[in-house]
PDB file of C-alpha atoms in Angstrom:
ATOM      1  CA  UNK M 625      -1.365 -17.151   7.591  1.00 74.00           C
ATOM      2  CA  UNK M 626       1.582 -15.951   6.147  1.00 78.00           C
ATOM      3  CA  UNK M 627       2.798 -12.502   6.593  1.00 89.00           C
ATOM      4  CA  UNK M 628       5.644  -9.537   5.587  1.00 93.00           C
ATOM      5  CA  UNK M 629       7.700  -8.716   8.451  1.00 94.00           C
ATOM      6  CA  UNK M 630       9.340  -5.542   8.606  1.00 96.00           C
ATOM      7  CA  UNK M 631      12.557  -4.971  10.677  1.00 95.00           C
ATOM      8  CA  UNK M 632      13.340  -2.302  12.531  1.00 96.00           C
ATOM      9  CA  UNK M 633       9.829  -1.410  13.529  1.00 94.00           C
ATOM     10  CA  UNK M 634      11.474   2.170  13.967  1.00 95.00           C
ATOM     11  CA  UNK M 635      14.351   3.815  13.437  1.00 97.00           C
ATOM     12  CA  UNK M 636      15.786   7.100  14.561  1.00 97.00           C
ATOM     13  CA  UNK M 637      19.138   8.327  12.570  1.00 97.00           C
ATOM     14  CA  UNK M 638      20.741  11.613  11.876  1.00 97.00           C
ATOM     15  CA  UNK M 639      20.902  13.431   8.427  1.00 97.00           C
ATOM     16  CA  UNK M 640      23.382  11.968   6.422  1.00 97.00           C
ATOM     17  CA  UNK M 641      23.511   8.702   7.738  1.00 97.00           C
ATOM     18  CA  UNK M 642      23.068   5.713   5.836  1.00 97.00           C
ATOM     19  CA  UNK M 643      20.190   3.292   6.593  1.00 97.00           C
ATOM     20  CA  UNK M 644      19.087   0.203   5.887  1.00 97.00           C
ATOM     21  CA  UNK M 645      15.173  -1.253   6.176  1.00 97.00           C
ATOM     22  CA  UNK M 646      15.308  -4.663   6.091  1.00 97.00           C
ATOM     23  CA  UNK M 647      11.652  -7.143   5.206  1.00 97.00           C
ATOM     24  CA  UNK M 648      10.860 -10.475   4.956  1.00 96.00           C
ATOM     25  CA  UNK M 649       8.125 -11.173   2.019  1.00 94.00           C
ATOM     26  CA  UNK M 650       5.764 -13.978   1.608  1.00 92.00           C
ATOM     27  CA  UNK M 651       7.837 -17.221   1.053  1.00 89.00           C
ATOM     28  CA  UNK M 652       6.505 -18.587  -2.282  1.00 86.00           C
ATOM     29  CA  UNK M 653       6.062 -14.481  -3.546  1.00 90.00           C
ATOM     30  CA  UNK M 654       8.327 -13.133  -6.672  1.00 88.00           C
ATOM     31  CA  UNK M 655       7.704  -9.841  -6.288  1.00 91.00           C
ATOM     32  CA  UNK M 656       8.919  -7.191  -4.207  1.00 93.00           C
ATOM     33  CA  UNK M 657       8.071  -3.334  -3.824  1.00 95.00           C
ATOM     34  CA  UNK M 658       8.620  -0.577  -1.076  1.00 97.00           C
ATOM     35  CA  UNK M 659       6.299   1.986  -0.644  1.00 96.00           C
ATOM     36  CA  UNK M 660       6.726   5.111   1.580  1.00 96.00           C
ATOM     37  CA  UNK M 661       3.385   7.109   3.589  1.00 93.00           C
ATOM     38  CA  UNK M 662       4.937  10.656   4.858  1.00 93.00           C
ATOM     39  CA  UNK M 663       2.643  11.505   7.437  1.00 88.00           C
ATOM     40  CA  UNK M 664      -0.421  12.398   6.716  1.00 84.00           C
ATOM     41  CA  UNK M 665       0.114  12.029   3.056  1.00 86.00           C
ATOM     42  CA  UNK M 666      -0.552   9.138   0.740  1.00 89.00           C
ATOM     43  CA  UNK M 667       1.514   5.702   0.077  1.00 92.00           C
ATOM     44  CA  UNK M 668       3.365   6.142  -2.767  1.00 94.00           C
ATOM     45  CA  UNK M 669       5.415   3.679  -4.645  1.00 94.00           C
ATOM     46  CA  UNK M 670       9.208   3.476  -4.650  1.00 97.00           C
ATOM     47  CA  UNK M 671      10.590   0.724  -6.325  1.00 96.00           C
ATOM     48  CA  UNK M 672       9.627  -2.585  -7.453  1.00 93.00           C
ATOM     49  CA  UNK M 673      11.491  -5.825  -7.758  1.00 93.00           C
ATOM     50  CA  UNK M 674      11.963  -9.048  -9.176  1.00 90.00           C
ATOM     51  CA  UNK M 675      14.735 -11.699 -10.715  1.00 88.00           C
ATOM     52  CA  UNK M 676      17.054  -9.519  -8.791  1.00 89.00           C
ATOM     53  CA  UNK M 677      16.613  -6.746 -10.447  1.00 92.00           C
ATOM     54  CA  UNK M 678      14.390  -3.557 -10.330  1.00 94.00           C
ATOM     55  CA  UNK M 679      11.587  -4.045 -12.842  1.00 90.00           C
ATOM     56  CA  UNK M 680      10.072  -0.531 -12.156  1.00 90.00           C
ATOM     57  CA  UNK M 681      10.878   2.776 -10.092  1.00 93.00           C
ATOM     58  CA  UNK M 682       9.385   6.358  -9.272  1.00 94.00           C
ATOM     59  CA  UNK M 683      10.898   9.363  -9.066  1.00 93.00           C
ATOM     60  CA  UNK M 684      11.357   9.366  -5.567  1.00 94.00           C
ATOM     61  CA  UNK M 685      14.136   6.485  -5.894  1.00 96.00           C
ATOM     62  CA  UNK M 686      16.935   8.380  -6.965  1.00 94.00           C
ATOM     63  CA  UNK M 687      20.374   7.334  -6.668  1.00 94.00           C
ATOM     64  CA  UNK M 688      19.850   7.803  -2.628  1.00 95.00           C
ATOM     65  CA  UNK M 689      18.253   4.410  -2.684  1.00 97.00           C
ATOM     66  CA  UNK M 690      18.668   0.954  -3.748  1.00 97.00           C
ATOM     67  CA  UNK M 691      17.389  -2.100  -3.021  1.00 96.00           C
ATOM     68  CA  UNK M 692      19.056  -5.528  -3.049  1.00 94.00           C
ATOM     69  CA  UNK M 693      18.020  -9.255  -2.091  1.00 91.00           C
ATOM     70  CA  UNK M 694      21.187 -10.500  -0.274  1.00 85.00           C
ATOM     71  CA  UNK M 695      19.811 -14.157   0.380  1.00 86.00           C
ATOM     72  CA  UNK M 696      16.432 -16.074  -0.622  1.00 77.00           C
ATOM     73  CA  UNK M 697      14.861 -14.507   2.222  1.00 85.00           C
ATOM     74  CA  UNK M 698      15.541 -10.699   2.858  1.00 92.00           C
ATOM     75  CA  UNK M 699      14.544  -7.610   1.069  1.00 95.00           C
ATOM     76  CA  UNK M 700      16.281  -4.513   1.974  1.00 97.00           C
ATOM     77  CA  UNK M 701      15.697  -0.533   1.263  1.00 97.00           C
ATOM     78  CA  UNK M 702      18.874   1.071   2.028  1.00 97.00           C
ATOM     79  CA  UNK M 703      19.310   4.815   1.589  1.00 97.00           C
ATOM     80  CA  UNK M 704      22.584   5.954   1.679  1.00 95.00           C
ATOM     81  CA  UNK M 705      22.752   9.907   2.829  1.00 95.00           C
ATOM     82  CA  UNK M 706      19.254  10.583   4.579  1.00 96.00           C
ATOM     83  CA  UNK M 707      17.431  13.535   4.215  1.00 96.00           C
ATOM     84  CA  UNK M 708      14.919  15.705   6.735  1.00 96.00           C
ATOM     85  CA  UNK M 709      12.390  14.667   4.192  1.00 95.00           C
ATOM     86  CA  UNK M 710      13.014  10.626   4.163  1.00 97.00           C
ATOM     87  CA  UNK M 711      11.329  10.731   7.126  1.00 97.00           C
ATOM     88  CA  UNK M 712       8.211   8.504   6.870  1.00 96.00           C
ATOM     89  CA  UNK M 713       6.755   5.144   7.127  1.00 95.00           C
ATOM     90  CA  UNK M 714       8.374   2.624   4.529  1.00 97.00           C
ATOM     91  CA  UNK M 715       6.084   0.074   3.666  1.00 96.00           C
ATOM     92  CA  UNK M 716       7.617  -3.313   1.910  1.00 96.00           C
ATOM     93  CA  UNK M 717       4.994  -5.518   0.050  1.00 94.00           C
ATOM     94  CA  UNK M 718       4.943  -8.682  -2.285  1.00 93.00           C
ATOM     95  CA  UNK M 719       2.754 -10.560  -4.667  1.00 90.00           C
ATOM     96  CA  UNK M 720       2.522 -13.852  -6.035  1.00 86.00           C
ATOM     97  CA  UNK M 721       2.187 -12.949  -9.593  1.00 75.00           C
ATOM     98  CA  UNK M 722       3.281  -9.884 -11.684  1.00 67.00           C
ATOM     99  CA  UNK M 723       0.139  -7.120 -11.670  1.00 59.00           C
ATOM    100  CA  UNK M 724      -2.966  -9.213 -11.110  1.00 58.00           C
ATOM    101  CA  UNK M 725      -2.609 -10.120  -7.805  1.00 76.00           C
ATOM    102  CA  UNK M 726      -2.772  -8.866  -4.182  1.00 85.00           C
ATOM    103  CA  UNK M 727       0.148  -6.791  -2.996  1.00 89.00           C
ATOM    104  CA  UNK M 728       0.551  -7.826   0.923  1.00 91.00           C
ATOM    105  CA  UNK M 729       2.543  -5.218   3.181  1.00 93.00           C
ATOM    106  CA  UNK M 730       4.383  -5.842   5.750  1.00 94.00           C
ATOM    107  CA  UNK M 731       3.793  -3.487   9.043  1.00 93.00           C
ATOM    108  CA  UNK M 732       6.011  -0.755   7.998  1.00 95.00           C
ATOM    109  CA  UNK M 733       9.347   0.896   9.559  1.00 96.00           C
ATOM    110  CA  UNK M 734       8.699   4.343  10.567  1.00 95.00           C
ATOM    111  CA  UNK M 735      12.118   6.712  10.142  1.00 97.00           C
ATOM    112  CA  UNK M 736      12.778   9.291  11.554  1.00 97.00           C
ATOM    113  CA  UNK M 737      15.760  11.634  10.797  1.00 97.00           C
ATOM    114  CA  UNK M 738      16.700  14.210  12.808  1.00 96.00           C
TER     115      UNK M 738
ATOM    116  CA  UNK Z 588      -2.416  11.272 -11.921  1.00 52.00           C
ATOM    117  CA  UNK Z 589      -3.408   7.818 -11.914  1.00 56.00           C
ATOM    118  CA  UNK Z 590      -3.633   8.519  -8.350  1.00 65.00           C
ATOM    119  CA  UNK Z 591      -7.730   7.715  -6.853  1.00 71.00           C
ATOM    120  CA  UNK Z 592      -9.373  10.337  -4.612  1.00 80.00           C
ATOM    121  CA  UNK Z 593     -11.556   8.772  -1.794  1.00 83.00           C
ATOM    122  CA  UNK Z 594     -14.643  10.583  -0.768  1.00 83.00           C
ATOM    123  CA  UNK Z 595     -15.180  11.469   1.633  1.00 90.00           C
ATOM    124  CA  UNK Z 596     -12.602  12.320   3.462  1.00 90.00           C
ATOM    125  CA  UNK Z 597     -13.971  11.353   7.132  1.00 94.00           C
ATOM    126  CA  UNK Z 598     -16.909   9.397   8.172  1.00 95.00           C
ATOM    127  CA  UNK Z 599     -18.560   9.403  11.460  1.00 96.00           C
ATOM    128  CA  UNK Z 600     -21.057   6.892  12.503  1.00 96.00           C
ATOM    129  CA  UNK Z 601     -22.575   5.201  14.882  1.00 97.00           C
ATOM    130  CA  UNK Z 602     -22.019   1.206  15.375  1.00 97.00           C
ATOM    131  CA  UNK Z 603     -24.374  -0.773  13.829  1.00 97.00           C
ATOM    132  CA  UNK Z 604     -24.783   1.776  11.200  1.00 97.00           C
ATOM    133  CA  UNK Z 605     -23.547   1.069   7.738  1.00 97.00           C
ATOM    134  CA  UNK Z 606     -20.314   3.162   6.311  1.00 97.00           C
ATOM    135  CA  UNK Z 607     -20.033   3.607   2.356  1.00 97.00           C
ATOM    136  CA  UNK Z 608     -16.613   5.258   1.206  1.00 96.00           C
ATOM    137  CA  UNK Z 609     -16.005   5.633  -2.311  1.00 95.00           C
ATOM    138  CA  UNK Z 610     -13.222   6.119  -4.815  1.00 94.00           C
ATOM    139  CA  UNK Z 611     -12.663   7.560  -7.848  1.00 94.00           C
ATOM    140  CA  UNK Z 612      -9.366   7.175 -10.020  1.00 93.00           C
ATOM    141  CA  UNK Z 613      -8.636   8.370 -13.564  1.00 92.00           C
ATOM    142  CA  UNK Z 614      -6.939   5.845 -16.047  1.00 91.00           C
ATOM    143  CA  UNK Z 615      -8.245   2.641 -16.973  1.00 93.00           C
ATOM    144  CA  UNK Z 616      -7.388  -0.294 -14.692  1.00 92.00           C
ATOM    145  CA  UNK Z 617      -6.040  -3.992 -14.256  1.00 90.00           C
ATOM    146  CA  UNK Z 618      -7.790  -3.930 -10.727  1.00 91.00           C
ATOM    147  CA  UNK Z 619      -8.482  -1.969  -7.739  1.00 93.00           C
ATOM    148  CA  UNK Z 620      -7.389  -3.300  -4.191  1.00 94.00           C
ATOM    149  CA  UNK Z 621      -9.434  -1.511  -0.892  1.00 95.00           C
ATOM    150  CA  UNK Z 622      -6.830  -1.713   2.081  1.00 95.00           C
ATOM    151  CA  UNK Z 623      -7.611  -0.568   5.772  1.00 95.00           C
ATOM    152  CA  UNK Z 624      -4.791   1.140   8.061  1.00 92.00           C
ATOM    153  CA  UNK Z 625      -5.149   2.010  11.700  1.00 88.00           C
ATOM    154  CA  UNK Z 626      -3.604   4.863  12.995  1.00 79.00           C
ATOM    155  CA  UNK Z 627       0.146   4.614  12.108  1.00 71.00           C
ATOM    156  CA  UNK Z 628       0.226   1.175  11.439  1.00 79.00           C
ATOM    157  CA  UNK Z 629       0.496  -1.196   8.818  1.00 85.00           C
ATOM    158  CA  UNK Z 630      -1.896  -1.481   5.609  1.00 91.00           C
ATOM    159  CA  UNK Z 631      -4.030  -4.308   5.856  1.00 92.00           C
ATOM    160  CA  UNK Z 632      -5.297  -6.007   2.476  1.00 92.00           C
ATOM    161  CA  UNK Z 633      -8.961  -6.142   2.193  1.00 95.00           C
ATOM    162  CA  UNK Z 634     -10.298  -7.270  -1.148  1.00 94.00           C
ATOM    163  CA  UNK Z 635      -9.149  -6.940  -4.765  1.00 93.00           C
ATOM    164  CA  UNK Z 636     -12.081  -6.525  -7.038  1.00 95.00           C
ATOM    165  CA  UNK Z 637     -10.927  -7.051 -11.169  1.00 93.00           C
ATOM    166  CA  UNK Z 638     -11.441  -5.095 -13.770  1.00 94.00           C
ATOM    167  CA  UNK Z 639     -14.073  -7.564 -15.465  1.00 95.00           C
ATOM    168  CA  UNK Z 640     -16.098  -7.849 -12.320  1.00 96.00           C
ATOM    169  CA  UNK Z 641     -18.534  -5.784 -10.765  1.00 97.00           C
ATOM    170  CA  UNK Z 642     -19.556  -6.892  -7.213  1.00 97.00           C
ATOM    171  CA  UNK Z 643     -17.680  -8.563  -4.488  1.00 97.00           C
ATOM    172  CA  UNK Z 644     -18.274  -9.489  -1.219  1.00 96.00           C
ATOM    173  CA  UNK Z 645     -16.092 -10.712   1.728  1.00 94.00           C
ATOM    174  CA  UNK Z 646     -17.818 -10.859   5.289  1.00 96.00           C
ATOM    175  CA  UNK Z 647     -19.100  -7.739   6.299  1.00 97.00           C
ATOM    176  CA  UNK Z 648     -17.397  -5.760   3.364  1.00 97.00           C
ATOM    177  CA  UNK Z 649     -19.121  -5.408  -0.481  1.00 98.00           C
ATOM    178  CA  UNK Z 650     -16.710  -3.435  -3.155  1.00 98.00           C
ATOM    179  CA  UNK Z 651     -18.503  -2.413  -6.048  1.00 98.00           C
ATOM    180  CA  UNK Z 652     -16.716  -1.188  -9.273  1.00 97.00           C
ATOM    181  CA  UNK Z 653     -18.000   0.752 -12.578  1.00 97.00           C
ATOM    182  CA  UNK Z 654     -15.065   0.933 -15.127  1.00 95.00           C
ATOM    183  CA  UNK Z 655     -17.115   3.465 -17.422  1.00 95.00           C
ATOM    184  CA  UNK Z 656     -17.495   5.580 -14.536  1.00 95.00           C
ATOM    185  CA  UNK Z 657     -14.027   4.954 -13.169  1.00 95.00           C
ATOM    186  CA  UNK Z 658     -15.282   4.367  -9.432  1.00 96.00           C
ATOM    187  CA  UNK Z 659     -15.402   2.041  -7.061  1.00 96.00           C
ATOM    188  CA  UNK Z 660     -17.582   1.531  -3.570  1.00 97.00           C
ATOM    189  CA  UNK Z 661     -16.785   0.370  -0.515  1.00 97.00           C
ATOM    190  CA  UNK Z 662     -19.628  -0.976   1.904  1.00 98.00           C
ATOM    191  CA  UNK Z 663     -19.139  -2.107   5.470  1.00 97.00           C
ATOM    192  CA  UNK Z 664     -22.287  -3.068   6.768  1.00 97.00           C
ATOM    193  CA  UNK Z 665     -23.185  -3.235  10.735  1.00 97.00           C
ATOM    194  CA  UNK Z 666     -19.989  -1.352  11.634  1.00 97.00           C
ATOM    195  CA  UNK Z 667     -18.335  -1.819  14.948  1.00 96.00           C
ATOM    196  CA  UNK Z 668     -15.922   0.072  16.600  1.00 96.00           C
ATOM    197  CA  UNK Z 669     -13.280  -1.784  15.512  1.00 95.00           C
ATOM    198  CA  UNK Z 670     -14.052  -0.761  12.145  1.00 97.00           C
ATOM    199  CA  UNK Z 671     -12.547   2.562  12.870  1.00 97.00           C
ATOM    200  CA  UNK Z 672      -9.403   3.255  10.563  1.00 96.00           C
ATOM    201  CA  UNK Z 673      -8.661   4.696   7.495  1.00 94.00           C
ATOM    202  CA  UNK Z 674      -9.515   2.654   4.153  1.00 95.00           C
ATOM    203  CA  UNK Z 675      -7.783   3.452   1.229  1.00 94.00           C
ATOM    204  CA  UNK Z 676      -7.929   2.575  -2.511  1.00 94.00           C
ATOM    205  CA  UNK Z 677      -5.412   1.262  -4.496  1.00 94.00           C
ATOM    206  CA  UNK Z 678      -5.506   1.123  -8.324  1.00 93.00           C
ATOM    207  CA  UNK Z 679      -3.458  -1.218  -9.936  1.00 89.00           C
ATOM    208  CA  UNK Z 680      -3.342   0.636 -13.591  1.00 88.00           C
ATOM    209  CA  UNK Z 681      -3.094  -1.576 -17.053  1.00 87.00           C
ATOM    210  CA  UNK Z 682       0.239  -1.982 -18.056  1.00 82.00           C
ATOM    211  CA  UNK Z 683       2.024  -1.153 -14.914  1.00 80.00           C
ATOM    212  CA  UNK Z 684       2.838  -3.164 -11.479  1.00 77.00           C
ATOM    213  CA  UNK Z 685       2.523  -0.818  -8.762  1.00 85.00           C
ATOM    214  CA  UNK Z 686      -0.351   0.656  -7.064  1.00 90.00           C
ATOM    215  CA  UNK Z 687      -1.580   4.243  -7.081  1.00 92.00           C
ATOM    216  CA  UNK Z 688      -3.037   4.908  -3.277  1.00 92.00           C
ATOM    217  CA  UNK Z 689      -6.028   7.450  -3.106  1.00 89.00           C
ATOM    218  CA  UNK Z 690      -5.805  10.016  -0.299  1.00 86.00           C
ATOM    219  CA  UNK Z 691      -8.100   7.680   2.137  1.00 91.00           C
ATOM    220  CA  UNK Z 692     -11.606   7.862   4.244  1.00 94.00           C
ATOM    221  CA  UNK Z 693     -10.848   8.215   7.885  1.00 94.00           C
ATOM    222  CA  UNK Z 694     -13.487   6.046   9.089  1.00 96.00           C
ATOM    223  CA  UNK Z 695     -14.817   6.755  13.054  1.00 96.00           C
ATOM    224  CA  UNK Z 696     -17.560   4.282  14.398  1.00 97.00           C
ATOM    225  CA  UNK Z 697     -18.756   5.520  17.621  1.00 96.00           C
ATOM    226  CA  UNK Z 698     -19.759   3.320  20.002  1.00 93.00           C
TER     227      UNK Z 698
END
């Protein structure tokens, strides 16, 4: 069955360093989102994507973040200055269809930023 | 908030037994996904129930959803260990794309 893979499975970086989470969504999918889960807290939604551009964003994505689809393959999260408080688990998902349908998530990339 | 609440918060049962979790969420919906996490690992989709349906089963699992009460149920029936996790649900509001995540029901099935 077909599956979002997630690379790195975690990554350790200092404050201020740029980073860059890299997924793989479901071949025949169109759109792309990245959720984060602080521990011990909820998911909550980041960004969403599709035609190569961002269809919808919270207030978490500020201009620390953006998200790009280099090739027909890759989705990435980068985040460009990291913060004590980016640490978290980043979750990238996809879905067939725009709002109706399943959102499948990858396994996550816990960061951790010392 | 569009965000749901889960209640209750942890669940401890024995295997065999049957675990309900429900959810509660406050605007109205396109549809309401029920996904399952183990301890700090990935979510795992495990149904998607509409807003025009009611009932829906899948194995072991039966979600249950009442728009005019803005809830939703989730039933796994003859739980086994492996059951234990944390279940979450995820509202998928009308007009927008991404989902709201409830705070979760840490689910423990002794064996």
């Amino acid at each position: 069955e077909p599956e979002v893979t997630q690379t790195p499975s975690h990554q350790v970086t200092q404050m201020g360093q740029e980073v860059i989470l890299r997924c793989v969504p479901i071949s025949n999918h169109l759109y792309f989102y990245w959720y984060r889960q602080i521990l011990g807290q909820k998911v909550e939604f980041l960004v969403s994507f599709y035609n190569n551009e961002i269809s919808e964003k919270s207030e978490i994505f500020d201009d620390q973040f953006s998200v790009e689809r280099p090739d027909g393959s890759n989705f990435t999260l980068k985040i460009r200055s990291t913060k004590l408080e980016d640490s978290a688990m980043y979750f990238c998902a996809s879905s067939e269809a725009w709002r109706k349908e399943t959102q499948y998530f990858g396994p996550g990339t816990r960061l951790l930023v010392l | 908030s569009q965000q749901g609440e889960e209640d209750p918060q942890a669940l401890s049962i024995q295997e065999g037994e049957n675990a309900t979790m429900n959810c509660s969420y406050k605007t109205s919906i396109n549809n309401l996904q029920w996904y399952r996490q183990n301890s700090g690992r990935g979510l795992v989709h495990l149904i998607l129930i509409r807003s025009n349906e009611r009932e829906k089963h899948s194995g072991r699992l039966r979600v249950t959803l009442d728009t005019s009460k803005k809830s939703s149920s989730l039933l796994i029936t003859a739980s086994r260990a492996a059951d234990t996790a944390s279940y979450f649900c995820a509202t998928l509001p009308t007009g927008a794309n991404n989902l709201f995540f409830g705070t979760g029901t840490r689910l423990t099935v002794i064996p």
